[in-house]
Structures are given as structure tokens and as C-alpha cells.
CSV table of C-alpha atoms (C1' of nucleotides) in Angstrom, one decimal:
chain,number,residue,atom,x,y,z
A,19,UNK,CA,25.3,15.6,-23.8
A,20,UNK,CA,22.7,16.0,-26.4
A,21,UNK,CA,20.3,14.0,-28.4
A,22,UNK,CA,22.0,10.7,-28.9
A,23,UNK,CA,19.9,10.5,-32.0
A,24,UNK,CA,19.0,7.1,-30.6
A,25,UNK,CA,15.5,8.0,-29.6
A,26,UNK,CA,13.1,10.9,-29.8
A,27,UNK,CA,11.4,12.1,-26.6
A,28,UNK,CA,8.2,10.2,-27.6
A,29,UNK,CA,10.1,7.0,-28.2
A,30,UNK,CA,11.9,7.5,-24.9
A,31,UNK,CA,8.6,8.0,-23.1
A,32,UNK,CA,7.4,4.6,-24.5
A,33,UNK,CA,10.6,2.9,-23.7
A,34,UNK,CA,10.5,4.0,-20.1
A,35,UNK,CA,6.8,3.0,-19.8
A,36,UNK,CA,7.6,-0.4,-21.2
A,37,UNK,CA,10.6,-0.9,-19.0
A,38,UNK,CA,8.5,0.0,-16.0
A,39,UNK,CA,5.8,-2.5,-17.1
A,40,UNK,CA,8.4,-5.2,-17.5
A,41,UNK,CA,9.9,-4.6,-14.2
A,42,UNK,CA,6.6,-4.7,-12.4
A,43,UNK,CA,5.4,-7.8,-14.3
A,44,UNK,CA,8.7,-9.6,-13.7
A,45,UNK,CA,9.4,-8.8,-10.1
A,46,UNK,CA,6.4,-7.1,-8.5
A,47,UNK,CA,5.6,-3.5,-7.6
A,48,UNK,CA,8.7,-3.2,-5.4
A,49,UNK,CA,11.0,-3.7,-8.4
A,50,UNK,CA,9.8,-0.4,-9.9
A,51,UNK,CA,12.4,2.3,-9.4
A,52,UNK,CA,13.8,5.1,-11.4
A,53,UNK,CA,17.3,3.7,-11.3
A,54,UNK,CA,16.2,0.2,-12.4
A,55,UNK,CA,14.2,1.7,-15.3
A,56,UNK,CA,17.2,3.8,-16.3
A,57,UNK,CA,19.5,0.8,-16.2
A,58,UNK,CA,17.1,-1.3,-18.3
A,59,UNK,CA,16.9,1.2,-21.1
A,60,UNK,CA,20.6,2.2,-20.9
A,61,UNK,CA,20.1,5.8,-19.8
A,62,UNK,CA,20.9,7.7,-16.7
A,63,UNK,CA,18.2,8.1,-14.0
A,64,UNK,CA,17.9,11.8,-14.6
A,65,UNK,CA,16.7,11.2,-18.2
A,66,UNK,CA,13.4,9.8,-16.9
A,67,UNK,CA,12.7,13.2,-15.3
A,68,UNK,CA,13.1,15.0,-18.6
A,69,UNK,CA,10.1,13.0,-19.9
A,70,UNK,CA,8.0,12.4,-16.9
A,71,UNK,CA,7.6,14.9,-14.1
A,72,UNK,CA,8.0,12.2,-11.5
A,73,UNK,CA,7.4,8.5,-10.8
A,74,UNK,CA,3.8,9.0,-9.8
A,75,UNK,CA,3.0,10.4,-13.2
A,76,UNK,CA,4.7,7.4,-14.8
A,77,UNK,CA,2.7,5.1,-12.6
A,78,UNK,CA,-0.5,6.9,-13.5
A,79,UNK,CA,0.1,6.4,-17.2
A,80,UNK,CA,1.0,2.8,-16.6
A,81,UNK,CA,-2.2,2.3,-14.7
A,82,UNK,CA,-4.1,3.9,-17.5
A,83,UNK,CA,-2.6,1.4,-19.8
A,84,UNK,CA,-3.5,-1.5,-17.5
A,85,UNK,CA,-7.1,-0.1,-17.3
A,86,UNK,CA,-7.3,-0.1,-21.0
A,87,UNK,CA,-6.0,-3.6,-21.3
A,88,UNK,CA,-8.5,-4.7,-18.7
A,89,UNK,CA,-11.3,-3.1,-20.6
A,90,UNK,CA,-10.1,-4.8,-23.8
A,91,UNK,CA,-10.0,-8.1,-22.0
A,92,UNK,CA,-13.5,-7.7,-20.5
A,93,UNK,CA,-15.1,-6.6,-23.7
A,94,UNK,CA,-14.1,-9.8,-25.3
A,95,UNK,CA,-16.5,-11.6,-23.0
A,96,UNK,CA,-19.6,-12.9,-24.9
A,97,UNK,CA,-22.7,-11.7,-23.0
A,98,UNK,CA,-26.2,-13.1,-23.1
A,99,UNK,CA,-28.8,-10.7,-24.4
A,100,UNK,CA,-31.8,-11.8,-22.2
A,101,UNK,CA,-33.3,-9.4,-19.8
A,102,UNK,CA,-33.9,-11.6,-16.8
A,103,UNK,CA,-32.1,-12.0,-13.5
A,104,UNK,CA,-30.8,-15.4,-14.5
A,105,UNK,CA,-29.0,-14.0,-17.6
A,106,UNK,CA,-27.7,-11.1,-15.7
A,107,UNK,CA,-26.2,-13.5,-13.2
A,108,UNK,CA,-24.6,-15.6,-15.9
A,109,UNK,CA,-23.2,-12.5,-17.6
A,110,UNK,CA,-21.8,-11.2,-14.4
A,111,UNK,CA,-20.3,-14.6,-13.6
A,112,UNK,CA,-18.6,-14.6,-17.1
A,113,UNK,CA,-17.3,-11.1,-16.4
A,114,UNK,CA,-16.0,-12.2,-13.0
A,115,UNK,CA,-14.2,-15.2,-14.6
A,116,UNK,CA,-12.7,-12.8,-17.2
A,117,UNK,CA,-11.6,-10.4,-14.5
A,118,UNK,CA,-10.1,-13.1,-12.3
A,119,UNK,CA,-8.2,-14.4,-15.3
A,120,UNK,CA,-6.9,-11.0,-16.0
A,121,UNK,CA,-5.7,-10.5,-12.5
A,122,UNK,CA,-4.0,-13.9,-12.6
A,123,UNK,CA,-2.1,-12.9,-15.7
A,124,UNK,CA,-1.3,-9.4,-14.5
A,125,UNK,CA,-1.3,-9.6,-10.8
A,126,UNK,CA,1.5,-7.1,-10.1
A,127,UNK,CA,0.1,-4.5,-12.5
A,128,UNK,CA,-3.3,-4.9,-11.0
A,129,UNK,CA,-1.9,-4.4,-7.6
A,130,UNK,CA,-0.2,-1.2,-8.8
A,131,UNK,CA,-3.5,-0.1,-10.3
A,132,UNK,CA,-5.4,-0.3,-7.1
A,133,UNK,CA,-3.0,-0.1,-4.2
A,134,UNK,CA,-0.8,2.7,-5.3
A,135,UNK,CA,-1.7,6.1,-3.8
A,136,UNK,CA,0.0,9.0,-5.4
A,137,UNK,CA,1.8,11.4,-3.0
A,138,UNK,CA,0.1,14.4,-4.4
A,139,UNK,CA,-3.6,14.7,-3.7
A,140,UNK,CA,-4.5,16.3,-7.1
A,141,UNK,CA,-7.6,15.0,-8.9
A,142,UNK,CA,-7.0,12.3,-11.5
A,143,UNK,CA,-6.8,13.7,-15.0
A,144,UNK,CA,-9.9,13.6,-17.2
A,145,UNK,CA,-8.6,11.0,-19.6
A,146,UNK,CA,-8.0,8.6,-16.7
A,147,UNK,CA,-11.5,9.1,-15.3
A,148,UNK,CA,-12.9,8.4,-18.7
A,149,UNK,CA,-11.2,5.0,-18.7
A,150,UNK,CA,-12.6,4.1,-15.3
A,151,UNK,CA,-16.1,5.1,-16.5
A,152,UNK,CA,-15.6,3.1,-19.7
A,153,UNK,CA,-14.6,0.0,-17.6
A,154,UNK,CA,-17.6,0.4,-15.4
A,155,UNK,CA,-19.9,0.7,-18.4
A,156,UNK,CA,-19.3,-3.0,-18.9
A,157,UNK,CA,-21.1,-3.9,-15.7
A,158,UNK,CA,-23.6,-1.1,-16.4
A,159,UNK,CA,-24.6,-2.8,-19.6
A,160,UNK,CA,-25.2,-6.1,-17.9
A,161,UNK,CA,-27.4,-4.5,-15.2
A,162,UNK,CA,-29.3,-2.3,-17.6
A,163,UNK,CA,-32.1,-4.7,-18.4
A,164,UNK,CA,-32.8,-5.1,-14.7
A,165,UNK,CA,-32.7,-1.4,-13.9
A,166,UNK,CA,-34.5,0.0,-16.9
A,167,UNK,CA,-36.8,1.9,-14.7
A,168,UNK,CA,-34.1,3.9,-13.1
A,169,UNK,CA,-32.0,6.9,-14.2
A,170,UNK,CA,-28.6,6.7,-15.7
A,171,UNK,CA,-26.9,8.1,-12.6
A,172,UNK,CA,-28.6,5.8,-10.2
A,173,UNK,CA,-27.8,2.8,-12.5
A,174,UNK,CA,-24.2,3.8,-12.5
A,175,UNK,CA,-24.3,4.0,-8.7
A,176,UNK,CA,-25.7,0.5,-8.5
A,177,UNK,CA,-23.0,-0.8,-10.9
A,178,UNK,CA,-20.3,0.9,-9.0
A,179,UNK,CA,-21.6,-0.5,-5.7
A,180,UNK,CA,-21.4,-4.0,-7.0
A,181,UNK,CA,-18.1,-3.4,-8.6
A,182,UNK,CA,-16.6,-1.9,-5.5
A,183,UNK,CA,-17.9,-4.8,-3.4
A,184,UNK,CA,-16.4,-7.4,-5.7
A,185,UNK,CA,-13.1,-5.4,-5.6
A,186,UNK,CA,-13.2,-5.5,-1.8
A,187,UNK,CA,-13.5,-9.2,-1.8
A,188,UNK,CA,-10.8,-9.8,-4.4
A,189,UNK,CA,-8.3,-7.4,-3.0
A,190,UNK,CA,-8.7,-8.5,0.6
A,191,UNK,CA,-8.3,-12.1,-0.6
A,192,UNK,CA,-5.2,-11.1,-2.5
A,193,UNK,CA,-3.7,-9.5,0.6
A,194,UNK,CA,-4.4,-12.8,2.4
A,195,UNK,CA,-6.6,-10.9,4.8
A,196,UNK,CA,-9.6,-13.1,4.3
A,197,UNK,CA,-7.9,-16.5,4.8
A,198,UNK,CA,-8.8,-16.7,8.5
A,199,UNK,CA,-12.2,-15.6,8.0
A,200,UNK,CA,-13.5,-17.5,5.0
A,201,UNK,CA,-13.2,-21.0,3.8
A,202,UNK,CA,-13.9,-20.5,0.1
A,203,UNK,CA,-12.1,-19.2,-2.9
A,204,UNK,CA,-12.6,-15.5,-3.7
A,205,UNK,CA,-14.3,-16.7,-6.9
A,206,UNK,CA,-17.0,-18.5,-4.9
A,207,UNK,CA,-17.4,-15.5,-2.5
A,208,UNK,CA,-17.8,-13.2,-5.5
A,209,UNK,CA,-20.4,-15.4,-7.0
A,210,UNK,CA,-22.3,-15.5,-3.8
A,211,UNK,CA,-22.2,-11.7,-3.7
A,212,UNK,CA,-23.4,-11.4,-7.3
A,213,UNK,CA,-26.3,-13.8,-6.7
A,214,UNK,CA,-27.3,-12.2,-3.5
A,215,UNK,CA,-27.0,-8.7,-4.8
A,216,UNK,CA,-29.1,-9.4,-7.9
A,217,UNK,CA,-31.7,-11.2,-5.9
A,218,UNK,CA,-31.7,-8.2,-3.6
A,219,UNK,CA,-32.3,-5.7,-6.4
A,220,UNK,CA,-35.7,-7.2,-7.0
A,221,UNK,CA,-38.5,-5.1,-5.6
A,222,UNK,CA,-36.8,-3.4,-2.8
A,223,UNK,CA,-36.4,0.2,-1.8
A,224,UNK,CA,-34.1,2.0,-4.3
A,225,UNK,CA,-31.4,4.4,-3.7
A,226,UNK,CA,-33.7,7.3,-3.1
A,227,UNK,CA,-35.7,5.4,-0.5
A,228,UNK,CA,-38.8,5.0,-2.7
A,229,UNK,CA,-40.3,1.6,-3.4
A,230,UNK,CA,-40.4,0.8,-7.0
B,21,UNK,CA,26.3,0.7,26.5
B,22,UNK,CA,24.2,-1.3,28.8
B,23,UNK,CA,20.8,-1.1,30.5
B,24,UNK,CA,20.4,2.6,31.1
B,25,UNK,CA,18.1,1.5,33.8
B,26,UNK,CA,15.7,3.9,32.3
B,27,UNK,CA,13.4,1.3,30.8
B,28,UNK,CA,13.0,-2.4,30.8
B,29,UNK,CA,12.7,-4.2,27.5
B,30,UNK,CA,9.0,-4.5,27.9
B,31,UNK,CA,8.7,-0.8,28.7
B,32,UNK,CA,10.8,-0.1,25.7
B,33,UNK,CA,8.6,-2.2,23.5
B,34,UNK,CA,5.5,-0.2,24.6
B,35,UNK,CA,7.3,3.1,24.2
B,36,UNK,CA,8.3,2.3,20.6
B,37,UNK,CA,4.8,1.1,19.8
B,38,UNK,CA,3.3,4.3,21.2
B,39,UNK,CA,5.7,6.5,19.4
B,40,UNK,CA,4.9,4.7,16.2
B,41,UNK,CA,1.2,5.1,16.8
B,42,UNK,CA,1.7,8.8,17.5
B,43,UNK,CA,3.7,9.3,14.4
B,44,UNK,CA,1.1,7.7,12.2
B,45,UNK,CA,-1.8,9.5,13.8
B,46,UNK,CA,-0.1,12.8,13.6
B,47,UNK,CA,1.4,12.7,10.1
B,48,UNK,CA,0.1,9.6,8.3
B,49,UNK,CA,1.6,6.3,7.4
B,50,UNK,CA,4.5,7.9,5.6
B,51,UNK,CA,5.8,9.4,8.9
B,52,UNK,CA,6.4,6.0,10.3
B,53,UNK,CA,10.2,5.3,10.2
B,54,UNK,CA,12.7,3.7,12.5
B,55,UNK,CA,14.8,6.8,12.8
B,56,UNK,CA,11.8,9.0,13.6
B,57,UNK,CA,10.6,6.6,16.3
B,58,UNK,CA,14.1,6.4,17.7
B,59,UNK,CA,14.3,10.2,17.8
B,60,UNK,CA,10.9,10.5,19.5
B,61,UNK,CA,11.9,8.1,22.4
B,62,UNK,CA,15.5,9.4,22.7
B,63,UNK,CA,17.2,6.2,21.6
B,64,UNK,CA,19.3,5.1,18.7
B,65,UNK,CA,17.6,3.5,15.7
B,66,UNK,CA,19.4,0.2,16.4
B,67,UNK,CA,17.6,-0.1,19.7
B,68,UNK,CA,14.3,-0.7,18.0
B,69,UNK,CA,15.8,-3.9,16.4
B,70,UNK,CA,16.8,-5.2,19.8
B,71,UNK,CA,13.1,-5.3,20.7
B,72,UNK,CA,11.4,-5.9,17.3
B,73,UNK,CA,12.8,-8.1,14.6
B,74,UNK,CA,11.9,-5.5,12.0
B,75,UNK,CA,9.4,-2.7,11.2
B,76,UNK,CA,6.9,-5.1,9.7
B,77,UNK,CA,6.6,-6.8,13.1
B,78,UNK,CA,6.1,-3.5,14.8
B,79,UNK,CA,3.4,-2.6,12.3
B,80,UNK,CA,1.7,-6.0,12.8
B,81,UNK,CA,1.5,-5.4,16.5
B,82,UNK,CA,0.3,-1.8,16.0
B,83,UNK,CA,-2.4,-3.2,13.6
B,84,UNK,CA,-3.3,-5.7,16.2
B,85,UNK,CA,-3.8,-2.9,18.6
B,86,UNK,CA,-5.9,-1.0,16.1
B,87,UNK,CA,-8.0,-4.1,15.5
B,88,UNK,CA,-8.6,-4.4,19.2
B,89,UNK,CA,-9.6,-0.8,19.5
B,90,UNK,CA,-11.9,-1.1,16.6
B,91,UNK,CA,-13.6,-4.1,18.2
B,92,UNK,CA,-14.0,-2.2,21.5
B,93,UNK,CA,-15.5,0.7,19.6
B,94,UNK,CA,-18.0,-1.5,17.7
B,95,UNK,CA,-19.0,-3.6,20.7
B,96,UNK,CA,-20.3,-0.4,22.3
B,97,UNK,CA,-22.9,-0.2,19.6
B,98,UNK,CA,-26.4,-1.0,21.1
B,99,UNK,CA,-28.0,-3.6,18.9
B,100,UNK,CA,-31.7,-4.4,18.5
B,101,UNK,CA,-32.6,-7.9,19.5
B,102,UNK,CA,-35.4,-8.6,17.0
B,103,UNK,CA,-35.0,-11.4,14.5
B,104,UNK,CA,-36.4,-9.8,11.3
B,105,UNK,CA,-34.7,-8.3,8.3
B,106,UNK,CA,-35.7,-4.8,9.4
B,107,UNK,CA,-33.8,-5.1,12.7
B,108,UNK,CA,-30.8,-6.6,11.0
B,109,UNK,CA,-30.8,-3.7,8.6
B,110,UNK,CA,-31.0,-1.2,11.5
B,111,UNK,CA,-28.3,-3.0,13.4
B,112,UNK,CA,-25.9,-3.1,10.4
B,113,UNK,CA,-26.6,0.5,9.8
B,114,UNK,CA,-25.6,1.3,13.4
B,115,UNK,CA,-22.4,-0.8,13.0
B,116,UNK,CA,-21.7,1.0,9.8
B,117,UNK,CA,-22.0,4.4,11.5
B,118,UNK,CA,-19.8,3.2,14.3
B,119,UNK,CA,-17.2,1.9,11.8
B,120,UNK,CA,-17.2,5.1,9.7
B,121,UNK,CA,-16.8,7.2,12.9
B,122,UNK,CA,-13.8,5.0,14.0
B,123,UNK,CA,-12.2,5.5,10.6
B,124,UNK,CA,-12.8,9.2,10.8
B,125,UNK,CA,-11.0,9.4,14.1
B,126,UNK,CA,-8.3,6.9,13.2
B,127,UNK,CA,-7.9,7.3,9.4
B,128,UNK,CA,-4.1,6.8,9.2
B,129,UNK,CA,-4.1,3.8,11.6
B,130,UNK,CA,-7.0,2.3,9.6
B,131,UNK,CA,-5.1,2.7,6.4
B,132,UNK,CA,-2.0,1.1,7.9
B,133,UNK,CA,-4.2,-1.8,9.0
B,134,UNK,CA,-5.6,-2.6,5.6
B,135,UNK,CA,-3.1,-1.2,3.1
B,136,UNK,CA,0.2,-2.3,4.5
B,137,UNK,CA,1.4,-5.5,3.0
B,138,UNK,CA,4.4,-7.0,4.9
B,139,UNK,CA,7.4,-7.9,2.9
B,140,UNK,CA,7.6,-11.4,4.1
B,141,UNK,CA,4.8,-13.7,3.0
B,142,UNK,CA,4.5,-15.7,6.2
B,143,UNK,CA,1.1,-16.4,7.6
B,144,UNK,CA,-0.3,-14.0,10.1
B,145,UNK,CA,0.2,-15.2,13.7
B,146,UNK,CA,-2.6,-16.9,15.5
B,147,UNK,CA,-3.3,-14.1,18.0
B,148,UNK,CA,-3.8,-11.8,15.1
B,149,UNK,CA,-6.2,-14.1,13.3
B,150,UNK,CA,-8.1,-14.4,16.5
B,151,UNK,CA,-8.6,-10.7,16.7
B,152,UNK,CA,-9.9,-10.6,13.1
B,153,UNK,CA,-12.4,-13.4,13.9
B,154,UNK,CA,-13.5,-11.6,17.0
B,155,UNK,CA,-14.2,-8.5,15.0
B,156,UNK,CA,-16.1,-10.4,12.4
B,157,UNK,CA,-18.2,-12.0,15.1
B,158,UNK,CA,-19.9,-8.6,15.6
B,159,UNK,CA,-21.4,-8.8,12.1
B,160,UNK,CA,-22.0,-12.5,12.6
B,161,UNK,CA,-24.2,-11.9,15.6
B,162,UNK,CA,-26.3,-9.4,13.7
B,163,UNK,CA,-26.9,-11.9,10.8
B,164,UNK,CA,-27.4,-14.8,13.1
B,165,UNK,CA,-31.2,-14.5,13.4
B,166,UNK,CA,-31.5,-14.4,9.6
B,167,UNK,CA,-29.3,-17.4,9.1
B,168,UNK,CA,-30.3,-19.7,11.9
B,169,UNK,CA,-30.9,-22.5,9.4
B,170,UNK,CA,-27.3,-22.5,8.2
B,171,UNK,CA,-24.1,-23.9,9.7
B,172,UNK,CA,-21.6,-21.8,11.6
B,173,UNK,CA,-19.0,-21.9,8.8
B,174,UNK,CA,-21.5,-20.8,6.2
B,175,UNK,CA,-22.7,-18.1,8.4
B,176,UNK,CA,-19.2,-16.8,8.8
B,177,UNK,CA,-18.7,-16.9,5.1
B,178,UNK,CA,-21.8,-14.7,4.6
B,179,UNK,CA,-20.7,-12.3,7.2
B,180,UNK,CA,-17.2,-12.1,5.7
B,181,UNK,CA,-18.7,-11.5,2.3
B,182,UNK,CA,-20.7,-8.6,3.5
B,183,UNK,CA,-17.8,-7.3,5.5
B,184,UNK,CA,-15.3,-7.5,2.6
B,185,UNK,CA,-17.8,-5.8,0.3
B,186,UNK,CA,-18.3,-2.9,2.6
B,187,UNK,CA,-14.6,-2.7,3.1
B,188,UNK,CA,-14.2,-2.5,-0.7
B,189,UNK,CA,-16.5,0.4,-1.0
B,190,UNK,CA,-15.0,2.3,1.9
B,191,UNK,CA,-11.4,1.8,1.0
B,192,UNK,CA,-11.9,2.6,-2.7
B,193,UNK,CA,-13.7,5.8,-1.6
B,194,UNK,CA,-10.9,6.6,0.7
B,195,UNK,CA,-8.4,6.3,-2.1
B,196,UNK,CA,-10.5,8.6,-4.2
B,197,UNK,CA,-11.0,5.9,-6.7
B,198,UNK,CA,-14.8,6.1,-6.6
B,199,UNK,CA,-15.2,9.8,-7.1
B,200,UNK,CA,-15.7,9.6,-10.8
B,201,UNK,CA,-17.9,6.7,-10.7
B,202,UNK,CA,-20.3,7.5,-8.0
B,203,UNK,CA,-22.3,10.5,-6.9
B,204,UNK,CA,-23.0,9.5,-3.3
B,205,UNK,CA,-21.1,9.3,0.0
B,206,UNK,CA,-19.6,6.0,0.8
B,207,UNK,CA,-22.0,5.9,3.7
B,208,UNK,CA,-25.0,5.9,1.3
B,209,UNK,CA,-23.4,3.4,-0.9
B,210,UNK,CA,-22.7,1.1,2.0
B,211,UNK,CA,-26.3,1.4,3.2
B,212,UNK,CA,-27.5,0.5,-0.2
B,213,UNK,CA,-25.3,-2.6,-0.2
B,214,UNK,CA,-26.5,-3.6,3.2
B,215,UNK,CA,-30.2,-3.3,2.2
B,216,UNK,CA,-29.7,-5.0,-1.1
B,217,UNK,CA,-27.6,-7.8,0.5
B,218,UNK,CA,-30.1,-8.5,3.3
B,219,UNK,CA,-33.0,-8.4,0.8
B,220,UNK,CA,-31.1,-10.8,-1.4
B,221,UNK,CA,-30.4,-13.3,1.4
B,222,UNK,CA,-34.2,-14.0,1.6
B,223,UNK,CA,-35.1,-17.3,0.0
B,224,UNK,CA,-32.4,-17.7,-2.6
B,225,UNK,CA,-29.9,-20.4,-3.3
B,226,UNK,CA,-27.4,-20.6,-0.5
B,227,UNK,CA,-23.6,-21.0,-0.7
B,228,UNK,CA,-23.9,-24.7,-1.5
B,229,UNK,CA,-26.2,-24.1,-4.4
B,230,UNK,CA,-29.3,-25.6,-2.7
B,231,UNK,CA,-32.5,-23.8,-2.3
B,232,UNK,CA,-33.5,-23.2,1.3
C,7,DA,C1',37.1,-5.4,45.8
C,8,DT,C1',37.9,-7.0,41.4
C,9,DA,C1',37.9,-9.6,37.1
C,10,DG,C1',35.2,-11.1,33.7
C,11,DA,C1',30.9,-12.4,31.6
C,12,DA,C1',26.6,-10.8,30.1
C,13,DT,C1',23.8,-7.4,28.5
C,14,DA,C1',22.0,-2.9,26.5
C,15,DG,C1',22.7,0.5,23.5
C,16,DT,C1',25.1,2.8,19.8
C,17,DG,C1',25.8,4.8,15.4
C,18,DA,C1',28.5,4.4,11.3
C,19,DA,C1',28.0,1.8,7.3
C,20,DC,C1',25.5,-0.6,3.5
C,21,DA,C1',22.5,-0.7,-0.1
C,22,DC,C1',18.7,1.2,-1.5
C,23,DC,C1',15.0,5.1,-2.7
C,24,DG,C1',13.1,9.8,-5.5
C,25,DT,C1',14.6,13.9,-7.2
C,26,DT,C1',17.5,18.0,-8.6
C,27,DC,C1',20.6,20.5,-11.3
C,28,DA,C1',25.1,22.4,-12.8
C,29,DA,C1',27.9,20.7,-16.1
C,30,DA,C1',29.1,18.3,-20.2
C,31,DA,C1',28.2,16.6,-24.7
C,32,DT,C1',26.2,16.9,-28.9
C,33,DT,C1',23.5,18.9,-32.6
C,34,DC,C1',21.7,22.8,-35.1
C,35,DA,C1',21.7,27.5,-37.0
C,36,DA,C1',24.1,31.4,-38.6
D,30,DT,C1',33.5,27.8,-37.7
D,31,DT,C1',31.4,29.8,-34.0
D,32,DG,C1',27.8,30.1,-30.8
D,33,DA,C1',23.3,29.1,-29.2
D,34,DA,C1',20.1,25.5,-28.1
D,35,DT,C1',19.2,21.1,-26.6
D,36,DT,C1',19.8,16.6,-24.5
D,37,DT,C1',21.9,13.7,-21.2
D,38,DT,C1',24.5,13.0,-17.4
D,39,DG,C1',25.7,11.6,-12.7
D,40,DA,C1',27.1,13.3,-8.4
D,41,DA,C1',24.7,15.1,-4.6
D,42,DC,C1',20.9,15.6,-1.1
D,43,DG,C1',18.1,13.9,2.1
D,44,DG,C1',15.6,10.2,3.0
D,45,DT,C1',14.6,4.7,3.9
D,46,DG,C1',15.3,-0.3,6.5
D,47,DT,C1',18.7,-3.0,8.5
D,48,DT,C1',23.2,-4.8,10.4
D,49,DC,C1',26.9,-5.4,13.5
D,50,DA,C1',31.4,-4.4,15.6
D,51,DC,C1',32.0,-2.0,19.3
D,52,DT,C1',31.4,0.3,23.7
D,53,DA,C1',29.4,1.3,28.0
D,54,DT,C1',27.2,-0.4,31.8
D,55,DT,C1',25.7,-3.8,35.2
D,56,DC,C1',25.6,-8.3,37.2
D,57,DT,C1',28.0,-12.4,39.0
D,58,DA,C1',31.5,-14.9,41.0
D,59,DT,C1',35.6,-15.2,42.8
DNA sequence: ATAGAATAGTGAACACCGTTCAAAATTCAA
DNA sequence: TTGAATTTTGAACGGTGTTCACTATTCTAT
């Protein structure tokens, strides 16, 4: 057949993406399949492959969208402008609350974002990496006042360390792999980590091993 | 057919488990399938379901085995007995090195251990939880001298927090989701976290919000 | 020794999955 | 109006987990 005039390729691409998003939101990651998307938009499965090279590419773009939505969500958080540890702690706590709220409202998309490992081992595309960096810049800004003496790269390493640590707690808790081992909510555990981490950043050996 | 006399049910269970382990080690998590296991041990696929209720149960038991092997690996690490932060740091660094070495030698099994989410949402069995706790006790012991003033439960929470944080770093790095964001090896990042965390544990508000 | 119950193992079948691609349907250009 | 170009199809391929009627074998009891 040919162009059913119904939808341009670009429209189709969006329709497929939206259908995928709906499926994941409504039924979890396991509901995402080419056939179900096709059924939802009233096309044949093969049509998806005219517009996306494969399902991994579709997921990548969907994850990019989730990343963007997460950034939008977190940049709404009102941050304190003071440069002391107390303010940084409060700010990080606010970000944490925002992040946990986002996860709560977008649990399945968030799982897809972090748990999905694409079959191919190619590097992620530049536009995707940019979004990750943009997201991390939110934490970076909060830590900036405390790390003004250090270089941009080292600062980003510190932010990323904190971020990855929080992610570890939240994702293990989500997978129910912390239940045995911990008696508190992941929120409380994250708060503890933030406080301890910030406290630990004071006057100790930095990344390069020098004392500040 | 009946008992081919070849193997008792218990033998069969072990054979299947070993075949599964071999498949994962040799070709990654995606190589694990009922048909491939069956082929490897010279039985029909259905036989597996006479001995395991489903593949998730098989994976759970395999993960239990990996957990046990990881514990054995880590309990070989010689730890310093001093009670100061420096010793704790050294000890954790040694454990980290041991852990990273284990991952290096058992990457696919380790991925199966942490990434696999069973379809059913039942709680994990008690014997499995015990193994997780036993593993965590290794970190617990190292932190014990620094947290002697706190209760056992709170100490375990602190250990689990550190553990989950390290896991977050290592597993994000493994999924190549830190490459953009960080310039160092996951080993270095983990070392930074350990140092900062230990430093931060000194004289700051504890889990309950009180100052020590 | 033989009949029958119990057990062990089978493998085709079911309902899925991602992906491909020759063919068909439609539109556009000449 | 014809023919080229394009879009869409859906059957087909090779895979997945899981089930279950059936068969083959062994054990038990007569």
C-alpha cells in the first residue's frame, strides 16, 4: 500500500513514541512490544520499522524524552541561594523530594530509563549525552558554592558520585533488594547519604589526593 | 518415559543449575534459556519444569549461589584490626578491590544477580535474605569500630547505605551510563565515596537526627 | 510372573517476542 | 493513462517461557 494520507512519517514517529509511552505507563516495561504499539496506532508491526531502525532506538528516544521531562521537573524546584553546607543540604533534600515524586508518577518510564540495556554496544548519541549532562548540572549547581575551589571537571565528578550513589539506593530499593537489609524508607536513606556526603566534603583529601 | 536411572531429581537439579551457570558465564545473561539448558544436559525442555517451578526460581537459586561465592570471596580479604577512620578506609578499599575483582571474573552472573527482576512480586525466601545479610555483615564489621555508640539496626542501616551507594556507582558504570558524566574509573569514584562517607560519619547528626 | 499403579520424561502446542522483506496498494509524474 | 516511486502490509523466521496429554519405564503387589 502507500501513504494512507493519514499521517506523514514525522507524525507517525510521534504517534509510535506516544503509543509506546502510554503502554509503558499503563502496564509497565513488559507491555512494550512492536505488535502492541502497532495495534494501538492501527498500523501493521512492520510500519514501525519504516520509521525506527529497531525497538532499542525507539526506547532510546523515549528515554531521552523522560530525561527531558525529569529535567523540567527538577528545574521547577526552588533552590536557596546561600553558600553554606546547611543550604546545600536543604537544596539537595528538595531535589531529592522532587526526584522521588517524579519517580512515583513515572515509575515504569523511570525503570525503562535506567534498567534497559540496549543490545548493541554502540555509544549513546551526542544529543542523549547532552541531556544527561544537563540533568547533572542541577546537582552541580547546588554543590558549586561548596566546591568553588575545585575545577569544573572535578566538580562534575563529585556531583556524579553523589548522583550515582543516590541512584543506587533508590534503584535497589525499587527492586526490593534493600528490604531485608534496611529498616527505613529510601527517602530517609538518601537523606542520610546526602548529609553524610556533604559533611564529608569538608576539609578532606580531594579527588587528586591533595589536602585542600 | 520414566526415570532413565541416569540421574536422581537432586542430581538433575544440580545439573540444570550448573548448565545455567555455564551458559551465563560463557555468553551473558541473554544466553540463559530453558531450551539451551535442556540441550546442554541432554534432556527435553519440559524436564526443567519437573524440577524447578519456572526459570525465575532457577535464577533465584543461581543468584543465591553467586551471593554465596561473593561472600566467600570477600571473607578472604585480610582486614586491619585498628579502630580508627584510616583503618576503616583501608579495609573498605581492600573490600572494594576484592569486589571489583569478583565482578571482573563473574560479570554476567553479577549482572544477573542485580539486574534480574522476577516476574512474580513475591517476597524473597528467607534463606536468600539471610545470604544478603551475611554479605552485608562484611561491611558492618569494618564500620563497627566507628559506630560502636550506635545500635545494631542503625549500624546496619549505615552499612547498607554505603553498600547501596557503591553499588549504584558500579552498576551505572557497568551499564555505560556514567561515561559521559565522569572522567574516572568506577574504582576511583568508589574510593572517593568511601573516603567522603567515612569522613562525613565523624561527629554529625545521626540517623535519628540527634547529634552524637 | 504379571497386572497395574506410580513416576519420569517427552515434545508438540500455545501465545508471545523482534525483525525482515516480497508483495500489494496507493499516489505521483509524465 | 501508464509507469515509476513510495508506503504499508502481514506472513514468515527463529527465538522465548510454559503447559500437559501422552508415553516409556520402573516399582509394587498380587
